[in-house]
CSV table of C-alpha atoms and ligand atoms in Angstrom, one decimal:
chain,number,residue,atom,x,y,z
A,1,MET,CA,46.8,-270.3,31.7
A,2,ASN,CA,43.7,-268.1,31.5
A,3,ASN,CA,42.7,-266.1,28.4
A,4,PHE,CA,43.7,-262.5,28.5
A,5,ASP,CA,43.8,-259.1,26.7
A,6,PHE,CA,46.9,-256.9,27.3
A,7,LYS,CA,47.3,-253.3,26.3
A,8,ASN,CA,49.5,-250.8,28.2
A,9,PRO,CA,49.8,-247.5,26.3
A,10,THR,CA,52.1,-245.7,28.7
A,11,LYS,CA,55.4,-244.5,27.1
A,12,ILE,CA,58.3,-245.0,29.5
A,13,ILE,CA,61.3,-242.7,29.3
A,14,PHE,CA,63.9,-244.3,31.6
A,15,GLY,CA,67.3,-243.2,32.6
A,16,LYS,CA,69.7,-240.4,33.7
A,17,ASP,CA,68.8,-236.8,32.9
A,18,GLN,CA,65.6,-237.7,31.0
A,19,ILE,CA,63.3,-235.2,32.7
A,20,LYS,CA,64.0,-232.6,30.0
A,21,LYS,CA,62.3,-234.9,27.5
A,22,ILE,CA,58.8,-234.0,28.8
A,23,ALA,CA,58.9,-231.1,26.4
A,24,ASN,CA,58.8,-233.6,23.5
A,25,GLU,CA,55.8,-235.4,24.9
A,26,ILE,CA,53.3,-232.6,25.6
A,27,PRO,CA,51.4,-230.8,22.8
A,28,LYS,CA,52.9,-227.3,22.3
A,29,ASP,CA,49.5,-225.6,22.6
A,30,ALA,CA,48.6,-227.4,25.9
A,31,ARG,CA,47.6,-225.5,29.0
A,32,ILE,CA,49.4,-227.5,31.6
A,33,LEU,CA,48.7,-227.9,35.3
A,34,LEU,CA,51.8,-229.1,37.1
A,35,LEU,CA,50.9,-230.9,40.3
A,36,TYR,CA,53.1,-231.9,43.2
A,37,GLY,CA,53.1,-232.9,46.8
A,38,GLY,CA,54.4,-231.4,50.0
A,39,GLY,CA,57.5,-229.8,48.5
A,40,SER,CA,60.3,-232.4,48.3
A,41,ILE,CA,60.7,-231.6,44.6
A,42,LYS,CA,61.7,-228.1,45.5
A,43,GLN,CA,64.6,-229.4,47.7
A,44,ASN,CA,66.0,-232.1,45.4
A,45,GLY,CA,66.2,-230.2,42.2
A,46,ILE,CA,63.4,-232.0,40.4
A,47,TYR,CA,61.1,-228.9,40.3
A,48,GLU,CA,63.9,-226.9,38.6
A,49,GLN,CA,64.4,-229.5,36.0
A,50,VAL,CA,60.7,-229.7,35.2
A,51,LYS,CA,60.3,-225.9,35.1
A,52,THR,CA,63.3,-225.6,32.8
A,53,ALA,CA,61.9,-228.3,30.5
A,54,LEU,CA,58.5,-226.5,30.4
A,55,LYS,CA,59.9,-222.9,29.8
A,56,ASP,CA,58.2,-222.5,26.5
A,57,PHE,CA,54.8,-223.9,27.7
A,58,SER,CA,51.8,-222.3,29.4
A,59,VAL,CA,52.0,-223.7,33.0
A,60,GLU,CA,49.9,-223.3,36.1
A,61,GLU,CA,50.9,-225.0,39.4
A,62,PHE,CA,49.1,-226.8,42.2
A,63,GLY,CA,51.2,-228.0,45.1
A,64,GLY,CA,50.3,-229.6,48.5
A,65,ILE,CA,48.8,-232.9,47.5
A,66,PRO,CA,49.4,-234.9,50.7
A,67,ALA,CA,50.5,-238.6,51.0
A,68,ASN,CA,47.3,-240.6,50.7
A,69,PRO,CA,45.8,-238.0,48.3
A,70,GLU,CA,43.0,-236.3,50.0
A,71,TYR,CA,39.7,-235.7,48.2
A,72,GLU,CA,39.1,-232.2,49.6
A,73,VAL,CA,42.5,-231.0,48.4
A,74,LEU,CA,42.0,-232.5,45.0
A,75,MET,CA,38.6,-230.7,44.7
A,76,GLN,CA,40.6,-227.4,45.0
A,77,ALA,CA,42.8,-228.6,42.2
A,78,LEU,CA,39.7,-229.4,40.1
A,79,ALA,CA,38.5,-225.9,40.5
A,80,VAL,CA,41.9,-224.6,39.1
A,81,ILE,CA,41.6,-227.0,36.2
A,82,LYS,CA,38.1,-225.6,35.4
A,83,GLU,CA,39.0,-221.9,36.0
A,84,LYS,CA,42.2,-221.9,34.0
A,85,LYS,CA,40.8,-224.2,31.2
A,86,ILE,CA,43.6,-226.7,31.7
A,87,THR,CA,44.1,-229.3,28.9
A,88,PHE,CA,47.0,-231.4,30.2
A,89,LEU,CA,48.0,-232.6,33.7
A,90,LEU,CA,51.6,-233.3,34.8
A,91,ALA,CA,52.1,-235.2,38.0
A,92,VAL,CA,55.5,-234.8,39.6
A,93,GLY,CA,55.7,-237.0,42.7
A,94,GLY,CA,55.2,-240.5,44.1
A,95,GLY,CA,52.1,-242.6,44.1
A,96,SER,CA,50.0,-240.1,46.0
A,97,VAL,CA,50.5,-237.3,43.5
A,98,ILE,CA,50.1,-239.6,40.5
A,99,ASP,CA,46.9,-241.1,42.0
A,100,GLY,CA,45.6,-237.6,42.8
A,101,VAL,CA,46.2,-236.6,39.2
A,102,LYS,CA,44.4,-239.7,38.0
A,103,PHE,CA,41.4,-238.7,40.0
A,104,LEU,CA,41.6,-235.2,38.5
A,105,SER,CA,42.0,-236.6,35.0
A,106,SER,CA,38.7,-238.5,35.5
A,107,ALA,CA,36.9,-235.8,37.4
A,108,ALA,CA,37.8,-233.1,34.9
A,109,LEU,CA,35.7,-234.9,32.2
A,110,TYR,CA,33.0,-236.2,34.6
A,111,GLU,CA,29.7,-234.7,33.7
A,112,SER,CA,27.7,-235.4,36.9
A,113,GLU,CA,27.8,-233.1,40.0
A,114,ASN,CA,29.5,-235.2,42.6
A,115,PRO,CA,32.9,-236.6,41.6
A,116,TRP,CA,33.1,-238.7,44.8
A,117,ASP,CA,30.6,-241.0,42.9
A,118,ILE,CA,33.5,-242.1,40.7
A,119,LEU,CA,35.0,-243.8,43.8
A,120,GLU,CA,31.9,-244.7,45.8
A,121,LYS,CA,29.9,-246.0,42.9
A,122,ARG,CA,33.0,-247.5,41.3
A,123,ILE,CA,32.4,-245.8,37.9
A,124,PRO,CA,35.2,-246.9,35.5
A,125,THR,CA,37.0,-244.1,33.7
A,126,LEU,CA,37.1,-244.8,30.0
A,127,LYS,CA,38.3,-241.4,29.0
A,128,GLY,CA,40.2,-238.9,31.1
A,129,MET,CA,42.1,-235.6,30.6
A,130,PRO,CA,45.6,-236.6,29.3
A,131,PHE,CA,48.3,-236.6,31.8
A,132,GLY,CA,52.0,-237.4,32.1
A,133,THR,CA,54.2,-238.2,35.2
A,134,VAL,CA,57.6,-237.6,36.5
A,135,LEU,CA,58.1,-240.3,39.1
A,136,THR,CA,60.0,-239.2,42.2
A,137,LEU,CA,59.4,-242.3,44.4
A,138,PRO,CA,59.5,-245.9,43.1
A,139,ALA,CA,56.8,-248.0,44.9
A,140,THR,CA,53.3,-248.1,43.6
A,141,GLY,CA,53.6,-248.7,39.8
A,142,SER,CA,51.0,-246.0,39.4
A,143,GLU,CA,53.3,-244.4,36.7
A,144,MET,CA,52.4,-247.3,34.4
A,145,ASN,CA,49.0,-248.5,35.4
A,146,SER,CA,45.4,-247.2,35.3
A,147,GLY,CA,44.5,-247.4,39.0
A,148,ALA,CA,44.4,-244.9,41.8
A,149,VAL,CA,43.5,-244.9,45.5
A,150,ILE,CA,41.9,-241.7,47.0
A,151,THR,CA,41.3,-240.9,50.7
A,152,ARG,CA,38.5,-238.9,52.3
A,153,ALA,CA,39.7,-237.9,55.8
A,154,ALA,CA,36.3,-236.7,56.9
A,155,THR,CA,34.8,-240.2,56.6
A,156,LYS,CA,38.0,-242.1,57.1
A,157,GLU,CA,37.6,-243.8,53.7
A,158,LYS,CA,40.2,-244.9,51.2
A,159,LEU,CA,38.7,-246.1,48.0
A,160,THR,CA,40.0,-247.4,44.6
A,161,MET,CA,39.2,-246.2,41.1
A,162,GLY,CA,40.5,-246.9,37.6
A,163,GLY,CA,39.7,-247.7,34.0
A,164,ALA,CA,41.3,-247.9,30.6
A,165,GLY,CA,41.3,-244.0,30.3
A,166,LEU,CA,43.6,-243.6,33.2
A,167,PHE,CA,47.0,-244.7,31.9
A,168,PRO,CA,49.6,-241.9,31.9
A,169,VAL,CA,50.5,-240.8,28.3
A,170,PHE,CA,54.1,-240.9,29.4
A,171,SER,CA,56.2,-241.4,32.5
A,172,ILE,CA,59.7,-240.2,33.1
A,173,LEU,CA,61.7,-242.6,35.3
A,174,ASP,CA,65.0,-241.1,36.2
A,175,PRO,CA,66.7,-243.3,38.9
A,176,ASN,CA,68.7,-240.2,40.1
A,177,VAL,CA,65.6,-239.1,42.0
A,178,VAL,CA,66.1,-242.0,44.4
A,179,ALA,CA,69.1,-240.3,46.0
A,180,SER,CA,67.0,-237.8,48.0
A,181,ILE,CA,64.3,-240.3,49.2
A,182,PRO,CA,64.3,-240.8,53.0
A,183,GLN,CA,65.0,-244.4,54.3
A,184,ARG,CA,61.4,-244.8,55.5
A,185,GLN,CA,60.0,-244.2,52.0
A,186,ILE,CA,62.6,-246.4,50.4
A,187,ALA,CA,61.7,-249.2,52.7
A,188,ASN,CA,58.0,-248.5,51.9
A,189,GLY,CA,58.7,-248.7,48.2
A,190,LEU,CA,60.5,-252.0,48.5
A,191,ALA,CA,57.7,-253.5,50.6
A,192,ASP,CA,54.9,-252.2,48.5
A,193,ALA,CA,56.4,-253.5,45.2
A,194,PHE,CA,57.2,-256.8,46.8
A,195,THR,CA,53.6,-257.2,48.0
A,196,HIS,CA,52.3,-256.2,44.5
A,197,VAL,CA,54.1,-259.1,43.1
A,198,LEU,CA,52.9,-261.4,45.8
A,199,GLU,CA,49.2,-260.4,45.3
A,200,GLN,CA,49.5,-261.5,41.7
A,201,TYR,CA,51.5,-264.7,42.4
A,202,MET,CA,50.6,-266.2,45.7
A,203,THR,CA,47.4,-267.9,44.6
A,204,TYR,CA,47.4,-271.4,43.1
A,205,PRO,CA,49.3,-273.0,40.2
A,206,ILE,CA,47.6,-272.4,36.8
A,207,GLY,CA,50.4,-273.5,34.4
A,208,ALA,CA,51.6,-269.9,33.7
A,209,LEU,CA,55.2,-270.7,33.7
A,210,LEU,CA,56.5,-267.4,32.3
A,211,GLN,CA,54.3,-265.2,34.5
A,212,ASP,CA,55.6,-267.2,37.6
A,213,ARG,CA,59.1,-266.6,36.5
A,214,PHE,CA,58.5,-262.9,35.8
A,215,ALA,CA,57.1,-262.5,39.3
A,216,GLU,CA,59.9,-264.5,40.9
A,217,SER,CA,62.5,-262.5,39.1
A,218,ILE,CA,61.1,-259.2,40.3
A,219,LEU,CA,61.0,-260.5,43.9
A,220,GLN,CA,64.6,-261.7,43.6
A,221,THR,CA,65.7,-258.4,42.2
A,222,LEU,CA,64.0,-256.5,45.0
A,223,VAL,CA,65.6,-258.8,47.6
A,224,GLU,CA,69.0,-258.3,46.0
A,225,VAL,CA,68.9,-254.5,45.8
A,226,ALA,CA,67.1,-253.8,49.1
A,227,PRO,CA,70.2,-253.7,51.4
A,228,VAL,CA,72.2,-251.8,48.8
A,229,ILE,CA,69.7,-249.1,48.2
A,230,LEU,CA,68.9,-248.8,51.9
A,231,LYS,CA,72.5,-248.2,52.6
A,232,ASN,CA,73.2,-245.9,49.8
A,233,PRO,CA,70.2,-244.4,47.8
A,234,ALA,CA,72.6,-242.7,45.5
A,235,ASP,CA,73.9,-246.0,44.1
A,236,TYR,CA,72.7,-245.6,40.5
A,237,LYS,CA,72.8,-249.3,39.6
A,238,ALA,CA,70.7,-250.3,42.6
A,239,ALA,CA,68.3,-247.3,42.1
A,240,ALA,CA,67.7,-248.2,38.5
A,241,ASN,CA,66.9,-251.8,39.3
A,242,PHE,CA,64.7,-250.8,42.2
A,243,MET,CA,62.8,-248.3,40.1
A,244,TRP,CA,62.2,-250.6,37.1
A,245,SER,CA,61.2,-253.5,39.4
A,246,CYS,CA,58.6,-251.3,41.1
A,247,THR,CA,57.1,-250.3,37.7
A,248,MET,CA,57.1,-253.9,36.4
A,249,ALA,CA,55.5,-255.2,39.6
A,250,LEU,CA,52.3,-253.4,38.8
A,251,ASN,CA,52.0,-252.4,35.2
A,252,GLY,CA,49.6,-255.3,34.4
A,253,LEU,CA,52.1,-257.6,32.7
A,254,ILE,CA,52.6,-260.2,35.5
A,255,GLN,CA,48.9,-260.5,36.3
A,256,LYS,CA,47.9,-261.5,32.7
A,257,GLY,CA,46.5,-265.0,32.4
A,258,VAL,CA,46.7,-265.8,36.2
A,259,PRO,CA,44.4,-265.5,39.2
A,260,THR,CA,45.1,-262.6,41.5
A,261,ASP,CA,44.4,-262.0,45.2
A,262,TRP,CA,44.6,-258.4,46.3
A,263,ALA,CA,42.9,-259.1,49.7
A,264,ILE,CA,46.0,-257.9,51.6
A,265,HIS,CA,45.6,-254.5,49.9
A,266,MET,CA,41.9,-254.3,50.6
A,267,MET,CA,42.6,-254.9,54.3
A,268,GLY,CA,45.7,-252.7,54.3
A,269,HIS,CA,43.8,-249.7,52.8
A,270,GLU,CA,41.4,-249.8,55.8
A,271,LEU,CA,44.3,-249.7,58.2
A,272,THR,CA,45.6,-246.5,56.4
A,273,ALA,CA,42.1,-245.0,56.4
A,274,LEU,CA,41.6,-245.7,60.1
A,275,TYR,CA,45.1,-245.0,61.5
A,276,GLY,CA,47.1,-243.2,58.8
A,277,ILE,CA,49.7,-246.0,58.7
A,278,ASP,CA,51.9,-245.8,55.6
A,279,HIS,CA,50.4,-247.9,52.8
A,280,ALA,CA,53.4,-250.4,52.5
A,281,ARG,CA,53.5,-250.9,56.3
A,282,THR,CA,49.8,-251.9,56.4
A,283,LEU,CA,50.7,-254.7,53.9
A,284,ALA,CA,53.5,-255.9,56.0
A,285,ILE,CA,51.1,-256.1,59.0
A,286,ILE,CA,48.5,-258.2,57.1
A,287,THR,CA,50.7,-260.5,54.9
A,288,GLU,CA,51.8,-263.2,57.4
A,289,SER,CA,48.3,-263.6,58.9
A,290,HIS,CA,46.7,-263.7,55.4
A,291,TYR,CA,49.0,-266.5,54.2
A,292,THR,CA,48.7,-268.4,57.4
A,293,TYR,CA,44.9,-268.2,57.4
A,294,ASN,CA,44.7,-269.2,53.8
A,295,PHE,CA,47.6,-271.8,54.0
A,296,GLU,CA,45.7,-274.7,52.4
A,297,ALA,CA,44.7,-272.7,49.3
A,298,LYS,CA,48.1,-271.2,48.8
A,299,LYS,CA,50.6,-273.8,49.9
A,300,GLU,CA,51.7,-275.0,46.5
A,301,LYS,CA,52.7,-271.5,45.4
A,302,LEU,CA,54.1,-270.7,48.9
A,303,ALA,CA,56.4,-273.7,48.6
A,304,GLN,CA,57.5,-272.8,45.0
A,305,TYR,CA,58.2,-269.2,46.2
A,306,ALA,CA,60.3,-270.5,49.1
A,307,GLU,CA,62.3,-272.7,46.8
A,308,ARG,CA,62.8,-270.3,43.9
A,309,VAL,CA,63.1,-267.0,45.7
A,310,TRP,CA,64.6,-267.9,49.0
A,311,GLY,CA,66.5,-271.1,48.1
A,312,VAL,CA,64.6,-273.3,50.6
A,313,SER,CA,65.3,-276.8,49.4
A,314,ALA,CA,64.7,-279.0,52.5
A,315,GLY,CA,61.5,-280.3,53.9
A,316,THR,CA,58.0,-281.3,52.8
A,317,LEU,CA,55.8,-279.1,50.7
A,318,GLU,CA,54.1,-277.8,53.9
A,319,GLU,CA,57.4,-277.1,55.6
A,320,LYS,CA,58.7,-275.2,52.6
A,321,ALA,CA,55.5,-273.2,52.4
A,322,LYS,CA,55.7,-272.2,56.1
A,323,ALA,CA,59.4,-271.2,55.5
A,324,GLY,CA,58.2,-269.0,52.6
A,325,ILE,CA,55.8,-267.1,55.0
A,326,GLN,CA,58.6,-266.8,57.6
A,327,LYS,CA,61.1,-265.5,55.0
A,328,THR,CA,58.6,-262.9,53.9
A,329,THR,CA,58.1,-261.5,57.4
A,330,GLU,CA,61.9,-261.5,57.9
A,331,PHE,CA,62.3,-259.6,54.6
A,332,PHE,CA,59.9,-256.8,55.8
A,333,GLN,CA,61.7,-256.7,59.1
A,334,SER,CA,65.1,-256.4,57.4
A,335,LEU,CA,63.7,-253.2,55.8
A,336,GLY,CA,63.0,-251.8,59.3
A,337,ILE,CA,59.3,-252.4,59.0
A,338,GLN,CA,57.2,-253.6,62.0
A,339,THR,CA,54.8,-256.4,61.1
A,340,ARG,CA,52.2,-256.2,63.9
A,341,LEU,CA,49.4,-253.7,64.1
A,342,SER,CA,50.1,-253.1,67.8
A,343,ALA,CA,53.5,-251.6,66.9
A,344,TYR,CA,51.6,-248.8,65.2
A,345,THR,CA,48.7,-248.1,67.5
A,346,ASP,CA,47.5,-248.9,71.0
A,347,LYS,CA,43.9,-248.7,69.9
A,348,TYR,CA,43.9,-251.8,67.8
A,349,GLU,CA,41.0,-253.5,69.7
A,350,GLY,CA,37.9,-253.5,67.5
A,351,THR,CA,39.8,-252.9,64.3
A,352,ALA,CA,39.0,-256.3,62.8
A,353,LEU,CA,35.3,-255.9,63.6
A,354,GLU,CA,35.2,-252.4,62.0
A,355,ILE,CA,37.0,-253.7,58.8
A,356,ALA,CA,34.5,-256.6,58.5
A,357,ARG,CA,31.6,-254.1,59.0
A,358,ARG,CA,33.0,-251.9,56.2
A,359,PHE,CA,33.5,-254.8,53.8
A,360,GLU,CA,30.0,-256.0,54.5
A,361,GLU,CA,28.5,-252.5,54.0
A,362,ARG,CA,30.3,-252.0,50.6
A,363,GLY,CA,29.4,-255.5,49.4
A,364,MET,CA,33.1,-256.7,49.5
A,365,THR,CA,31.9,-260.1,50.5
A,366,ALA,CA,34.0,-262.3,48.1
A,367,LEU,CA,37.7,-261.4,48.2
A,368,GLY,CA,40.8,-263.4,47.3
A,369,GLU,CA,41.7,-265.5,44.2
A,370,HIS,CA,38.8,-267.9,44.9
A,371,ARG,CA,36.4,-265.1,45.7
A,372,SER,CA,35.7,-267.0,48.9
A,373,LEU,CA,37.0,-264.7,51.6
A,374,THR,CA,34.1,-263.2,53.5
A,375,PRO,CA,34.1,-260.2,55.9
A,376,SER,CA,34.2,-262.7,58.8
A,377,ASP,CA,37.4,-264.2,57.3
A,378,ALA,CA,38.9,-260.7,57.0
A,379,LYS,CA,38.0,-260.1,60.7
A,380,LYS,CA,39.9,-263.2,61.7
A,381,ILE,CA,42.9,-262.3,59.5
A,382,VAL,CA,43.1,-258.8,60.9
A,383,GLU,CA,42.8,-260.1,64.5
A,384,MET,CA,45.7,-262.4,63.8
A,385,SER,CA,47.7,-259.3,62.8
A,386,TYR,CA,47.3,-257.5,66.1
B,401,NZQ,O1,54.9,-234.8,49.2
B,401,NZQ,P1,56.4,-234.7,49.0
B,401,NZQ,O2,57.0,-233.5,49.7
B,401,NZQ,O3,56.8,-234.8,47.6
B,401,NZQ,O4,57.1,-235.9,49.8
B,401,NZQ,C1,56.8,-237.3,49.6
B,401,NZQ,C2,55.9,-237.9,50.6
B,401,NZQ,O5,56.0,-237.3,51.8
B,401,NZQ,C3,58.1,-238.1,49.7
B,401,NZQ,N1,58.9,-238.1,48.5
B,401,NZQ,C4,58.5,-238.6,47.2
B,401,NZQ,N2,59.5,-238.5,46.4
B,401,NZQ,C5,60.6,-238.0,47.1
B,401,NZQ,C6,60.2,-237.8,48.4
B,401,NZQ,N3,61.0,-237.3,49.3
B,401,NZQ,C7,62.3,-237.0,48.9
B,401,NZQ,N4,62.7,-237.3,47.7
B,401,NZQ,C8,61.9,-237.8,46.7
B,401,NZQ,N5,62.4,-238.0,45.5
B,401,NZQ,O6,57.6,-239.4,50.0
B,401,NZQ,C9,56.4,-239.3,50.8
B,401,NZQ,C10,55.5,-240.4,50.3
B,401,NZQ,O7,55.0,-240.2,49.0
B,401,NZQ,P2,53.8,-241.0,48.4
B,401,NZQ,O8,53.6,-240.5,47.1
B,401,NZQ,O9,52.7,-240.9,49.4
B,401,NZQ,O10,54.3,-242.5,48.5
B,401,NZQ,P3,54.0,-243.7,47.6
B,401,NZQ,O11,54.6,-243.6,46.2
B,401,NZQ,O12,54.3,-244.9,48.4
B,401,NZQ,O13,52.4,-243.6,47.3
B,401,NZQ,C11,51.5,-244.1,48.3
B,401,NZQ,C12,50.1,-244.0,47.8
B,401,NZQ,O14,49.8,-244.8,46.6
B,401,NZQ,C13,48.7,-245.6,46.8
B,401,NZQ,C14,48.7,-245.8,48.3
B,401,NZQ,O15,47.5,-246.3,48.8
B,401,NZQ,C15,49.1,-244.5,48.8
B,401,NZQ,O16,47.9,-243.6,48.8
B,401,NZQ,N6,48.8,-246.8,45.9
B,401,NZQ,C16,48.6,-246.7,44.6
B,401,NZQ,C17,48.6,-247.7,43.7
B,401,NZQ,C18,48.4,-247.5,42.3
B,401,NZQ,N7,47.9,-246.4,41.9
B,401,NZQ,O17,48.5,-248.5,41.5
B,401,NZQ,C19,48.9,-249.1,44.2
B,401,NZQ,C20,49.4,-249.2,45.6
B,401,NZQ,O18,49.1,-250.4,46.1
B,401,NZQ,C21,48.9,-248.1,46.5
B,401,NZQ,O19,47.7,-248.5,47.1
B,402,ZN,ZN1,50.4,-251.3,47.2
């Protein structure tokens, strides 16, 4: 096991009817900006619950943060933060709203003129404006981590940012919110969280027995709840397990002391930037090709995963490893997710070359757990995903 530091300061408030507790978590004299997305919270009662909880506070609002949070829109919110002298941000939404708020948390205290630098120059955020979240869509884990992904439509870019200053102060996780989520987004949440675990697990054995079993138990739980929650998102037991699994998949715990990959996400982000494909679906497009291309480097863990998560007991190590890849693709497909780029766009020719060009330009020349994946490897992997 590798050496590691672990600190996660986010307070989680989990369970039924917990939204009202935000009032206990925000300083009484705070000037709050409540931020949300396209309006789902006004249809499912979450907005009302938040407003009621905040009735004794000073609250401004900013709605309309789109899926794949857009820089230009966030810059409008930043102007509101400055004009109204906001001191506390409250994100009510899924990964997009929470990530947008993380960008704002950083940009609000950023001294220099152009906040896009935070993304482009990869400036870590060590201190941000404090913010809390009310999670409405289990998927990204953003509610308990310090990363964010921001899109700039004008240049078709989707870049990551983060830093120790970007953990939410608190996050409310009420599984009742799952009842109103459309099937497509539930499938996305399952696939995204599943892939988060894979990115931190499907590398090479390093003797981290507990981390392996943490990861496998999250994968097994997602596999178990997937058909139940897809059939009935109002099933509280399934919703609670789905929600907590998504948070645990990317709150830092399972990646401590182990090598991590994240190349699937790096390639997937480009597919969203180029074609607007839902984040989780881009991961389902890349995963099989990535594991097939890097088979030799990953086969031990692939075989262990096949055995422990999918119960594959017959065959050689290579055969089990291949079965692990196959089971993963079948799992995505069981969620109703297509696993080939050509299912999403007719204009896929040239995609691989463009992604390789972007990686080269940004100096992303050493991806994967061995830092050995070059832009030319990424090109081949994306091509295999057409
Ligand atoms: O905008 P509204 O109207 O709220 O509707 C949203 C949105 O259209 C809807 N929705 C959310 N909660 C709902 C609901 N509809 C009905 N009932 C509810 N309770 O769902 C749609 C998608 O929401 P979004 O926030 O975009 O989804 P998700 O949580 O999957 O977030 C995706 C974003 O997170 C980034 C992705 O790249 C993408 O931009 N990621 C962030 C990560 C992180 N910060 O750690 C890691 C991930 O790998 C990922 O990259
Ligand atoms: Zn993801």
